[in-house]
Short mmCIF file of C-alpha atoms and ligand atoms in Angstrom, two decimals:
data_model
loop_
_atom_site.label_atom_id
_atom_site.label_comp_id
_atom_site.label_asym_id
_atom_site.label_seq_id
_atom_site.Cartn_x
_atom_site.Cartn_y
_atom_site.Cartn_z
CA UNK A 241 -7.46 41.57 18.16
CA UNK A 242 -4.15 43.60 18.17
CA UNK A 243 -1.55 44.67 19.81
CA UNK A 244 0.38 47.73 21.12
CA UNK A 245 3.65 48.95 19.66
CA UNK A 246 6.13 51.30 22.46
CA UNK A 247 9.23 52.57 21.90
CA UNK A 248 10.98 53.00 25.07
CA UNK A 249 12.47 54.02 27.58
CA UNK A 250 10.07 57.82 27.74
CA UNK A 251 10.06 59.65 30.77
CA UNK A 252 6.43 60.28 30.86
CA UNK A 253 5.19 64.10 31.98
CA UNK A 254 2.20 66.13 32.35
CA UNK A 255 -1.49 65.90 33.21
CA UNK A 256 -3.75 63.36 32.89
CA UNK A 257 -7.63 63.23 33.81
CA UNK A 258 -8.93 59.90 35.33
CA UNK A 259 -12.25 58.49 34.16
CA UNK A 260 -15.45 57.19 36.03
CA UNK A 261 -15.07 54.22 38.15
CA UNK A 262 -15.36 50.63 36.16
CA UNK A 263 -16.02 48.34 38.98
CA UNK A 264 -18.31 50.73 40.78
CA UNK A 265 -20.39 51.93 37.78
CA UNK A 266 -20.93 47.82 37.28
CA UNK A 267 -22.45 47.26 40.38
CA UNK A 268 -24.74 50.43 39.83
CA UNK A 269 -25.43 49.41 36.04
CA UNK A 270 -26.81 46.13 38.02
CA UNK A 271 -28.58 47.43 40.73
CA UNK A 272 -30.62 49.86 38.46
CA UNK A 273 -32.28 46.20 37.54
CA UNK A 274 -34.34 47.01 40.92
CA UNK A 275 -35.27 50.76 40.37
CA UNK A 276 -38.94 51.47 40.05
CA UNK A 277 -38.11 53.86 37.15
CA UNK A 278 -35.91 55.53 34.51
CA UNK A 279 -32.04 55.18 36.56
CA UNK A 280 -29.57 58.13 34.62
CA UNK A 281 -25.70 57.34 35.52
CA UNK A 282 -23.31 60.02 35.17
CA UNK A 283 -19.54 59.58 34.68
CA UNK A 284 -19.63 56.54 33.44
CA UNK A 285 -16.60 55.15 31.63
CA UNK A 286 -16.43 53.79 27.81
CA UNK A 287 -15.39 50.40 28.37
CA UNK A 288 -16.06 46.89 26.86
CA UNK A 289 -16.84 45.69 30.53
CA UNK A 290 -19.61 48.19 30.66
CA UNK A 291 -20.94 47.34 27.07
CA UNK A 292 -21.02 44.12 28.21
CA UNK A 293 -22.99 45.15 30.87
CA UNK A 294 -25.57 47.58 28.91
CA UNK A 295 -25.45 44.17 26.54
CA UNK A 296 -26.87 41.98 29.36
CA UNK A 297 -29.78 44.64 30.27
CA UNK A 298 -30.55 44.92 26.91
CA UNK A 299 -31.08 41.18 26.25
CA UNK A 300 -33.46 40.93 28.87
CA UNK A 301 -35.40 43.56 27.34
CA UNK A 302 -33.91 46.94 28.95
CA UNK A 303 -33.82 49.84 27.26
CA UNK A 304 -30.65 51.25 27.13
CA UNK A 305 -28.86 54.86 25.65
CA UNK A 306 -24.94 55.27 26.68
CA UNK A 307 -23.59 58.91 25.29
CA UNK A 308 -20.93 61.19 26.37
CA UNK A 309 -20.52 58.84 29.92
CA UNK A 310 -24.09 59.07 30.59
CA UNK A 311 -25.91 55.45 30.65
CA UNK A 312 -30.21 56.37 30.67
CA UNK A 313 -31.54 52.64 31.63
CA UNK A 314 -35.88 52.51 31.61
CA UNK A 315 -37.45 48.91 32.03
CA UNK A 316 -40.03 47.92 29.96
CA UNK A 317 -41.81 46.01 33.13
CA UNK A 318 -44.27 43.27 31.34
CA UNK A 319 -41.79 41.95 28.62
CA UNK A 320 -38.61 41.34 30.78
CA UNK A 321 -36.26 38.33 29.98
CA UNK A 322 -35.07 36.92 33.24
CA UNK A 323 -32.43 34.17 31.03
CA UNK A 324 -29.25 36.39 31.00
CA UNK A 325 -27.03 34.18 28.25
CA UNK A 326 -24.15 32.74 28.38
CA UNK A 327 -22.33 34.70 26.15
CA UNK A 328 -22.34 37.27 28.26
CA UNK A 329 -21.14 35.96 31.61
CA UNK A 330 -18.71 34.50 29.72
CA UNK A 331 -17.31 38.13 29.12
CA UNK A 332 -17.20 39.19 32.25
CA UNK A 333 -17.40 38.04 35.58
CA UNK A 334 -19.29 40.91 37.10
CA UNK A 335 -22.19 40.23 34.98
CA UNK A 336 -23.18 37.22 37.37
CA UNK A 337 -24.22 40.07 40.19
CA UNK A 338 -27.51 40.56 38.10
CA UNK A 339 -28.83 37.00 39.46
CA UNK A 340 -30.04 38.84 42.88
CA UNK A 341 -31.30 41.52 41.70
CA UNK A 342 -33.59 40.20 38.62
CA UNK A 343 -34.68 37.41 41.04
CA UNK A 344 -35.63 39.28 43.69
CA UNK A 345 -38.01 41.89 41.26
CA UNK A 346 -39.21 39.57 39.25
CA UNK A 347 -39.44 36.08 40.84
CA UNK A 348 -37.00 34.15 39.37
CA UNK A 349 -33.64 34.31 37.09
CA UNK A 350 -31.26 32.12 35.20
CA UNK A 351 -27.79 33.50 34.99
CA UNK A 352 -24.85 31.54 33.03
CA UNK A 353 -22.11 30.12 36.22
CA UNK A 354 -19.35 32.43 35.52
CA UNK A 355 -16.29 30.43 33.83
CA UNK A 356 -12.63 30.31 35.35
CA UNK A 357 -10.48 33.39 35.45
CA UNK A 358 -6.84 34.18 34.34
CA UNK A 359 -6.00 35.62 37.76
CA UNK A 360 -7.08 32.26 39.52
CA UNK A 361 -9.73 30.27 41.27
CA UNK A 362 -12.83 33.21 41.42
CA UNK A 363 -16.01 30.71 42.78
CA UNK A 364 -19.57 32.56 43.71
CA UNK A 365 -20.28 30.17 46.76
CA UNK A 366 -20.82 33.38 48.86
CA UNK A 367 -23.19 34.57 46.74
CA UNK A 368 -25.34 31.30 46.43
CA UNK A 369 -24.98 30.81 50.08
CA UNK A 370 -26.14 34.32 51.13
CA UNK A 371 -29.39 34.08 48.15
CA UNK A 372 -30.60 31.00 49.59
CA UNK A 373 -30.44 32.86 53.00
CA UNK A 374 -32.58 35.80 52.01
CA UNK A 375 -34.92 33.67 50.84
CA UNK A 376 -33.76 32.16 47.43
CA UNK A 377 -33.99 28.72 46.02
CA UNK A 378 -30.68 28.33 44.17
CA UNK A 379 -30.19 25.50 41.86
CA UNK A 380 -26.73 24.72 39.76
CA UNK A 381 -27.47 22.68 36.47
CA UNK A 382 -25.57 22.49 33.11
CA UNK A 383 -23.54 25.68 33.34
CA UNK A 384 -26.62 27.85 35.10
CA UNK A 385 -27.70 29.06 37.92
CA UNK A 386 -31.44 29.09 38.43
CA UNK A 387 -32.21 31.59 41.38
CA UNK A 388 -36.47 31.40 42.21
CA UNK A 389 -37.17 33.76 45.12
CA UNK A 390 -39.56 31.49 47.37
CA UNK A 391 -40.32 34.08 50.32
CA UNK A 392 -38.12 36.98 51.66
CA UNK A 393 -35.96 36.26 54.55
CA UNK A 394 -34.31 38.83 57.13
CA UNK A 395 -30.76 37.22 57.70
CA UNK A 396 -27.31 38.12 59.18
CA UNK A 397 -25.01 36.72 56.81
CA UNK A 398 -21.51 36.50 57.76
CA UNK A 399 -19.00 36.26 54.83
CA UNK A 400 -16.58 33.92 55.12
CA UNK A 401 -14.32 36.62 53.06
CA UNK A 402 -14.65 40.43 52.92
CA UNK A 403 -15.39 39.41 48.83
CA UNK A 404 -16.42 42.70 46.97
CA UNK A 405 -18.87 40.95 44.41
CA UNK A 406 -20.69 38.93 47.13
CA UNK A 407 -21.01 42.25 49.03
CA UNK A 408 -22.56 43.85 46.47
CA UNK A 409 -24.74 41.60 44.90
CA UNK A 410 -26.07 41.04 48.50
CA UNK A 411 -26.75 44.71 49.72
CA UNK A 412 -28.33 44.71 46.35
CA UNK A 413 -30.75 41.99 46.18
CA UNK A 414 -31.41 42.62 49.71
CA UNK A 415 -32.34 46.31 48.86
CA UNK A 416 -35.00 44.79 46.46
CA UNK A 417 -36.94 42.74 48.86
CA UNK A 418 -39.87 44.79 50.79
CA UNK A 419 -40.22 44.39 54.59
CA UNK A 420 -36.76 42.26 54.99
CA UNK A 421 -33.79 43.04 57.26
CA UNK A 422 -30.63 42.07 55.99
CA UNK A 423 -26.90 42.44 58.37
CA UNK A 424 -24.27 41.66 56.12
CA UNK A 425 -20.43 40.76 58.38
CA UNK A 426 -17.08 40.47 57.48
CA UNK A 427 -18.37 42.78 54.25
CA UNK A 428 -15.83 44.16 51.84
CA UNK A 429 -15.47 48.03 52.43
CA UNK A 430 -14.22 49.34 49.22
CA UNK A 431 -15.32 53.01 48.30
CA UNK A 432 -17.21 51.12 45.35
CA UNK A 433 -19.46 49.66 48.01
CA UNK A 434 -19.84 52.62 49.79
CA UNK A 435 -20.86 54.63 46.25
CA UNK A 436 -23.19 51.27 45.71
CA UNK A 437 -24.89 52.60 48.77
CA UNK A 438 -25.38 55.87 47.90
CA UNK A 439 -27.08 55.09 44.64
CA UNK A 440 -29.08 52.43 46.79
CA UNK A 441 -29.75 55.28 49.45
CA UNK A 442 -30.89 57.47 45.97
CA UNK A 443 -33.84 54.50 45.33
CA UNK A 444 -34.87 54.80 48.57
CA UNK A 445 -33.73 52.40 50.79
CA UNK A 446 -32.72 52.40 53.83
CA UNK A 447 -28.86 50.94 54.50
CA UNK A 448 -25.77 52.06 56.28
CA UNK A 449 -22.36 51.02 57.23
CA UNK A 450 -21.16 50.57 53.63
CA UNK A 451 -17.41 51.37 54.03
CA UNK A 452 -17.23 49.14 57.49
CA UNK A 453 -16.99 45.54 57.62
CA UNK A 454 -21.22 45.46 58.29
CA UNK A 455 -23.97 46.26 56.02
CA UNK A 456 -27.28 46.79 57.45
CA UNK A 457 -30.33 46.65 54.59
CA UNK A 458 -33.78 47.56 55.45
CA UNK A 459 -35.19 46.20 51.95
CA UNK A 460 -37.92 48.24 50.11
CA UNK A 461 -37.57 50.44 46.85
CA UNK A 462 -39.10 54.07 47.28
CA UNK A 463 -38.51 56.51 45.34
CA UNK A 464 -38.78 56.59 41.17
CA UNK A 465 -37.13 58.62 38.74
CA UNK A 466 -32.62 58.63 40.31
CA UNK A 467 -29.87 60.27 38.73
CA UNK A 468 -26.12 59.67 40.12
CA UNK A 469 -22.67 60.23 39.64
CA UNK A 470 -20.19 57.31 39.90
CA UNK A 471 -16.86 58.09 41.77
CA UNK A 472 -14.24 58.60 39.69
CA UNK A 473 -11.50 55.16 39.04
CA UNK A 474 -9.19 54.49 41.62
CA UNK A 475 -7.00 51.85 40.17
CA UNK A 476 -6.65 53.88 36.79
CA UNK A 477 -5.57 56.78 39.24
CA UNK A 478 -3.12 54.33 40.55
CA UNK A 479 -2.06 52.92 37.05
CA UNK A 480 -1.06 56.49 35.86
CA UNK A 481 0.60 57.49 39.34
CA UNK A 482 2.88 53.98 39.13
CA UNK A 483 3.38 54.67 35.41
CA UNK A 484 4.96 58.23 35.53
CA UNK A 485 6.49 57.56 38.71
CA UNK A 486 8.17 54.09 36.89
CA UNK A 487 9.12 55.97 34.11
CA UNK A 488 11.10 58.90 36.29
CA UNK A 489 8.55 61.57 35.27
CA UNK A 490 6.80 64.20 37.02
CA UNK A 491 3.06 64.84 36.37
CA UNK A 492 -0.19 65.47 38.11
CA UNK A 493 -3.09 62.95 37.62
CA UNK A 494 -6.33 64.82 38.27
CA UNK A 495 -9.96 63.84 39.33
CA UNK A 496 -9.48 61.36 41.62
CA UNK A 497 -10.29 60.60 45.50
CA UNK A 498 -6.83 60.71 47.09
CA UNK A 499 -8.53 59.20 50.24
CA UNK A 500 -9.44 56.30 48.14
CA UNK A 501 -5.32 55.31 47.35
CA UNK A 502 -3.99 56.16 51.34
CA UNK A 503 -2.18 52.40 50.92
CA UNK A 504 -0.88 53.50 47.25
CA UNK A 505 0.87 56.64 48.71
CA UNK A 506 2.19 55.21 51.76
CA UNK A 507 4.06 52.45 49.53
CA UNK A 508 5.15 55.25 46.85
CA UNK A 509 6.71 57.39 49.75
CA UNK A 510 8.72 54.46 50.80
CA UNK A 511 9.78 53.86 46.91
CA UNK A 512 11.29 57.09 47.19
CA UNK A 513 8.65 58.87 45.00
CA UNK A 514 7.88 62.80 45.50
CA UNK A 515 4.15 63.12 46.00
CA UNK A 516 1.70 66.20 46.67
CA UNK A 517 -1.67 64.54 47.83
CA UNK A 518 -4.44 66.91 47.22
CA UNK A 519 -8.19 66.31 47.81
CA UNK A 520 -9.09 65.86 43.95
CA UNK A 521 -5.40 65.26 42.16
CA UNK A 522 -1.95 64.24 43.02
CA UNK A 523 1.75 65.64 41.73
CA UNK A 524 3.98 62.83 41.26
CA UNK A 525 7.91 63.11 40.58
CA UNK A 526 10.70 60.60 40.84
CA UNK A 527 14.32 60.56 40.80
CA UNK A 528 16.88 57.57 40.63
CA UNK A 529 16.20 54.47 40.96
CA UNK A 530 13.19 53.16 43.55
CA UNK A 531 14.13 51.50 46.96
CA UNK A 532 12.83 48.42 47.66
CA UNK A 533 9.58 47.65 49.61
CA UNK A 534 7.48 44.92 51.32
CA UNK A 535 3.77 44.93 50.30
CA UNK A 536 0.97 43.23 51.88
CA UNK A 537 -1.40 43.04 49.25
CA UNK A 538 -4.98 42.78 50.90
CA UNK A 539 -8.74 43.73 50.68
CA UNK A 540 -9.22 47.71 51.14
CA UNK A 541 -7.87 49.60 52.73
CA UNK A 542 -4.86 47.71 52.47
CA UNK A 543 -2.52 47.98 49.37
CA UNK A 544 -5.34 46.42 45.99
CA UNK A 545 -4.60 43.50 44.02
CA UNK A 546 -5.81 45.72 41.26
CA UNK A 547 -1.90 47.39 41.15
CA UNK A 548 -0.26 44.90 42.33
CA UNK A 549 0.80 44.34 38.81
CA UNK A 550 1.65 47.54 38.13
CA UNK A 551 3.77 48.10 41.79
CA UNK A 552 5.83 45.35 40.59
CA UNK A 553 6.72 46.68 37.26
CA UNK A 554 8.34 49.38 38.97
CA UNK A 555 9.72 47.53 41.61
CA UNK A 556 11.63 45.02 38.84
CA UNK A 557 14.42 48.25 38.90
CA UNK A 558 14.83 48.94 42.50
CA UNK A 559 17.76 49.13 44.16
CA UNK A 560 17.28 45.78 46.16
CA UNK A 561 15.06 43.36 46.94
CA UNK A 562 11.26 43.98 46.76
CA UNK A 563 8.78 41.33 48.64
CA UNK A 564 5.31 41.73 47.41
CA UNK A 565 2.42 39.10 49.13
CA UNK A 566 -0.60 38.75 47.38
CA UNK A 567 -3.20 37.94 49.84
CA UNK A 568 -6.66 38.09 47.63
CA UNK A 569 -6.15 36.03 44.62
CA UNK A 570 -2.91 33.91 45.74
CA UNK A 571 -2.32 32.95 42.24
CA UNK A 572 -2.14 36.21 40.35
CA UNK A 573 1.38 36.29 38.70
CA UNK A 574 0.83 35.65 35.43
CA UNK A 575 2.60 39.01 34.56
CA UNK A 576 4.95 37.54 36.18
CA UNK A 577 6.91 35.65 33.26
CA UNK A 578 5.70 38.19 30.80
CA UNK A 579 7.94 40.51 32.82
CA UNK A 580 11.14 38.08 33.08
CA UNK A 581 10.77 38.19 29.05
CA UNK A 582 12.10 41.77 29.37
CA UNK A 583 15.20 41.18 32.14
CA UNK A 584 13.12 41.03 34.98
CA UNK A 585 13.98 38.84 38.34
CA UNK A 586 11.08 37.46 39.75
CA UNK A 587 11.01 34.30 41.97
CA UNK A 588 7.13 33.34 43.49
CA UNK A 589 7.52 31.21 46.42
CA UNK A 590 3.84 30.36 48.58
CA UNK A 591 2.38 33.33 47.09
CA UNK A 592 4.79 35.54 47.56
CA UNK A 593 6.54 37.55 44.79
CA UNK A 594 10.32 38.48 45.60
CA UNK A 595 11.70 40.74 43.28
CA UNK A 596 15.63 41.54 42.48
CA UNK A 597 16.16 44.55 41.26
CA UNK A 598 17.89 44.62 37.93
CA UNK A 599 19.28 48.19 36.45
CA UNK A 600 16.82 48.19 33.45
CA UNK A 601 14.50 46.48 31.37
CA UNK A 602 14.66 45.80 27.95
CA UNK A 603 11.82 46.06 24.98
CA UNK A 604 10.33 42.02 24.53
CA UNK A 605 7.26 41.06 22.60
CA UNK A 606 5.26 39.91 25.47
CA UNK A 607 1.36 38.61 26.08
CA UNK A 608 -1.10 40.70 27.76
CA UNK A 609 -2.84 38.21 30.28
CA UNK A 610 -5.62 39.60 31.99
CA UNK A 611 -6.87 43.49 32.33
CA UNK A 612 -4.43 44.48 34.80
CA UNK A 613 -1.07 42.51 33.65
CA UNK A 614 -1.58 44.20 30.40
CA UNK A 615 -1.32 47.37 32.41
CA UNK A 616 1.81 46.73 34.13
CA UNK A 617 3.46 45.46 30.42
CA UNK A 618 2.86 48.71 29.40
CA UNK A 619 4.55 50.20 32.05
CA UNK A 620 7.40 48.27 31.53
CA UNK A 621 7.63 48.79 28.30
CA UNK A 622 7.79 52.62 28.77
CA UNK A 623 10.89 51.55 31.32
CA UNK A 624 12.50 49.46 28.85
CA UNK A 625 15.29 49.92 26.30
CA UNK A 626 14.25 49.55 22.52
CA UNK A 627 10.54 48.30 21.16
CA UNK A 628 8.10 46.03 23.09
CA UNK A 629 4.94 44.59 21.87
CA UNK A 630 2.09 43.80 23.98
CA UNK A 631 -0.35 41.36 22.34
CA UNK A 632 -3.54 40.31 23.56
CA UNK A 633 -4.19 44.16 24.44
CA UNK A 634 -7.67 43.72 24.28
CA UNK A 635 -7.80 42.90 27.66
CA UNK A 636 -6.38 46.92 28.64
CA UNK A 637 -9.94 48.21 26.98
CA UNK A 638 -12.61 46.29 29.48
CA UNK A 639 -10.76 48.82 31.97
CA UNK A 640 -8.73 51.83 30.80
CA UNK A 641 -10.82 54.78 28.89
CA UNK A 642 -9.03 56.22 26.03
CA UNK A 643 -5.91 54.90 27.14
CA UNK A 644 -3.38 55.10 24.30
CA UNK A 645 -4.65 59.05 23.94
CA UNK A 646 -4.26 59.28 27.62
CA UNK A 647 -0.62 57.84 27.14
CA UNK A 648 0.32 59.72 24.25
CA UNK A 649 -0.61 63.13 26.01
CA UNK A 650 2.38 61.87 29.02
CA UNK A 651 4.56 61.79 26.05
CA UNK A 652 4.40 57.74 25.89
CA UNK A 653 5.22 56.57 22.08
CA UNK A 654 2.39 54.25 22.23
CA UNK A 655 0.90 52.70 18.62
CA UNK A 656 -2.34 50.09 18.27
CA UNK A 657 -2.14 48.14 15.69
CA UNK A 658 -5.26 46.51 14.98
CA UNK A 659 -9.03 46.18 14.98
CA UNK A 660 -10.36 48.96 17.37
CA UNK A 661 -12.50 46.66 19.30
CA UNK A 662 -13.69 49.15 22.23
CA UNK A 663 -16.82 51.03 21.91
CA UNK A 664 -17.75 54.28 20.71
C1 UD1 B 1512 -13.63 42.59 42.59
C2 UD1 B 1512 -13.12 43.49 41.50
C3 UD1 B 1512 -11.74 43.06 41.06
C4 UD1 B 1512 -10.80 42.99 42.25
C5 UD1 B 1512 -11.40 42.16 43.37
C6 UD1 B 1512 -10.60 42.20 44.66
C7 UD1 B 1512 -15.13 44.22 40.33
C8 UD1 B 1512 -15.96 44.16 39.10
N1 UD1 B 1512 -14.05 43.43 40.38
O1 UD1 B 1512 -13.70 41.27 42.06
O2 UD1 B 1512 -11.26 44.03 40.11
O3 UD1 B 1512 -9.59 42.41 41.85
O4 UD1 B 1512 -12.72 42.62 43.69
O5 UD1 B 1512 -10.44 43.51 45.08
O6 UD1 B 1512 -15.38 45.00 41.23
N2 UD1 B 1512 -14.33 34.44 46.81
C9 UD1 B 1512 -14.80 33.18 47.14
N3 UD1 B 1512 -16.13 32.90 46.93
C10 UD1 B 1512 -16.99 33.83 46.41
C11 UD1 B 1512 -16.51 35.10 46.09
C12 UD1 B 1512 -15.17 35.38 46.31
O7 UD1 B 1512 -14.04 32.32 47.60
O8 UD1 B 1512 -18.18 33.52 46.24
C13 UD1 B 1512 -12.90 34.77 47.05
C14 UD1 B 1512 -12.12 35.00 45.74
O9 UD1 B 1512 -11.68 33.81 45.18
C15 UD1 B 1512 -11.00 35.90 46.22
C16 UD1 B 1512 -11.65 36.72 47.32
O10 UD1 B 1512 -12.82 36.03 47.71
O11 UD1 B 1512 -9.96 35.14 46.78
C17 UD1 B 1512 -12.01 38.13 46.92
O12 UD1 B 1512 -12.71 38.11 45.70
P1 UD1 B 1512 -13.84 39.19 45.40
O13 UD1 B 1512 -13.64 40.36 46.32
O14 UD1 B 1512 -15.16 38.54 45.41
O15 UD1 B 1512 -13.49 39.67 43.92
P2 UD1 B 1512 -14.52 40.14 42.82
O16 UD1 B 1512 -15.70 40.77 43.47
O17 UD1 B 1512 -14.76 39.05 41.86
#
């Protein structure tokens, strides 16, 4: 474990290149579990969250290469594990959407219940509830859940939440199951859904409507040997946008989807923040302090919980008042007093965050709390006056490639001190 060292206040500048998507090469990573043949990802990023990942296909016997972003996964069909251990889950919540799809190819699976989360209550009743609809028997007993396919259902399963996970680990499963039809309502629509599709579309199956709130799965696996590209990261995009924007600077963040961040502009232009949205990159400038703003936070394409952390940072100097209303995980504020540590006014009232703008912020040691708080520390300590350090930084490498390079290239004055605990 270690911890970051920043000398602030930098005004960061220049170019930086965002990596491919975490949370949509995750769901691809698991859905290759269904391919009939050798899967090849491109533009994949190097993150612990994805080692865990490539860990969990390995233990149940997949054979796995990850070089230069390019994860090669080939099953070795008559010696596969279907236990995927606890250890694992216990890493990362993600790792849960395998259930589905090892069930539904090989009869049966026992994945570890995920535990609690730091950003709040995060159950998978959507997921067990839309299994045992497609035809799953779905047993909870000491910490696992036993999923035993018993025969493939069609179903229209209505979530009760647009939940991304549930979404994807039941376009997925459903994929796997020959002969079924499968509507999936109320579905999450975030472009990591709709690139899940296309890699689904890639093995064969037929599905549409990823991207809208319903899914439509004919299940059946075609085709063998896929390659595909995963999008490139929209909240890192976002992360670097807020950071040089928070820290006064001017840069242009390249290789992204601009259509994929329509809610993070519109909020930016209200901030008072000078933006050029291309197709594939975005200038950013600011001057002054930011104006206060209302945000709604909400599933996509409304503003994502994913910067919300990072939004506020910036917001903690406005010129006023900022309101920010979490809507998706109601308890997510544990940056919250991290942020207060370095002259930040914060009050949470019934979810909401309301935010006084002070003149500056200065340098604290403070505790990096989950992957996206530990974001949104370092961007306030870039605002800050004097030296912060942000412990528990591990947290920043399940989701940010290369990121004190990346940094350091803005002109941030960014050390780790420490174990290197990502991946090479
Ligand atoms: C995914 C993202 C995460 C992001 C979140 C919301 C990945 C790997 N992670 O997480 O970065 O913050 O979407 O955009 O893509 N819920 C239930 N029961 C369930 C499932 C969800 O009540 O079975 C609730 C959750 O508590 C939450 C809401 O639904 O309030 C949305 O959660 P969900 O979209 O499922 O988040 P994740 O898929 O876990």
């Amino acid at each position: 474990m270690g911890y970051f060292r920043v000398n602030g206040p930098v005004r960061l500048a220049g170019k930086v290149k965002v990596s491919g998507s975490k949370n949509a090469s995750l769901p691809i990573i698991a859905a290759s579990l269904i391919s009939l043949d050798e899967v090849v990802l491109k533009n994949v990023p190097v993150l612990l969250d994805i080692r865990t990942m490539i860990d969990i296909l390995e233990a149940i016997n997949f054979d796995v290469e990850f070089l230069n972003g390019i994860v090669h996964i080939k099953p070795d069909f008559n010696d596969v594990n279907t236990n995927v251990p606890y250890e694992l889950v216990r890493k990362m919540r993600a790792s849960f959407n395998v259930l589905g799809p090892l069930a539904a190819r090989y009869g049966k699976a026992r994945v570890a219940l995920p535990g609690g989360c730091s950003i709040g209550v995060r159950p998978v009743n959507f997921h067990i509830d839309g299994l045992e609809r497609l035809g799953f028997e779905v047993n909870i007993e000491h910490g696992f859940v036993d999923a035993k396919l018993i025969k493939p259902s069609s179903a229209k399963i209505i979530l009760p939440k647009p939940s991304v996970g549930a979404t994807e680990h039941l376009m997925t499963t459903a994929a796997a199951l020959e002969g079924i039809e499968v509507i999936i309502e109320n579905a999450a629509m975030e472009p990591e859904i709709v690139d899940l599709q296309e890699f689904l579309k890639k093995l064969g199956v037929e599905i549409e409507g990823a991207g809208t709130g319903r899914i439509m799965v004919k299940g059946g696996v075609k085709n063998k040997k896929v390659t595909h590209e995963v999008i490139p990261d929209r909240i890192e995009a976002g992360t670097y946008v807020i950071a040089i924007a928070a820290t006064g600077g001017e840069g242009v963040v390249e290789n992204l989807n601009s259509e994929h961040l329509n809610s993070l502009w519109e909020v930016l232009e209200k901030i008072g923040v000078i933006l050029k949205v291309e197709k594939d990159k975005v200038y950013v400038k600011m001057e002054g302090r930011p104006k206060p703003v209302d945000i709604n936070v909400s599933p996509y394409p409304g503003f994502p919980t994913d910067l919300q952390p990072q939004i506020m940072t910036f917001l903690t100097v406005a010129n006023g008042t900022s309101y920010i209303k979490e809507n998706v995980f109601q308890t997510r504020f544990l940056h919250v007093d991290e942020l207060k540590r370095m002259g930040a006014d914060i009050e949470i009232t019934d979810g909401t965050a309301i935010i006084k703008g002070v003149e500056g912020l200065s340098g604290a040691p403070v505790n990096g709390t989950d992957l996206r708080a530990t974001a949104a520390l370092l961007i306030a300590a870039f605002i800050a006056n004097g030296q912060s350090e942000i412990h528990h930084v591990e947290h920043i490498f399940r989701g940010y490639e290369n990121v004190c390079e990346k940094f350091r290239k803005l002109g941030g004055n960014i050390e780790y001190i420490g174990v290197k605990e990502y991946i090479e």
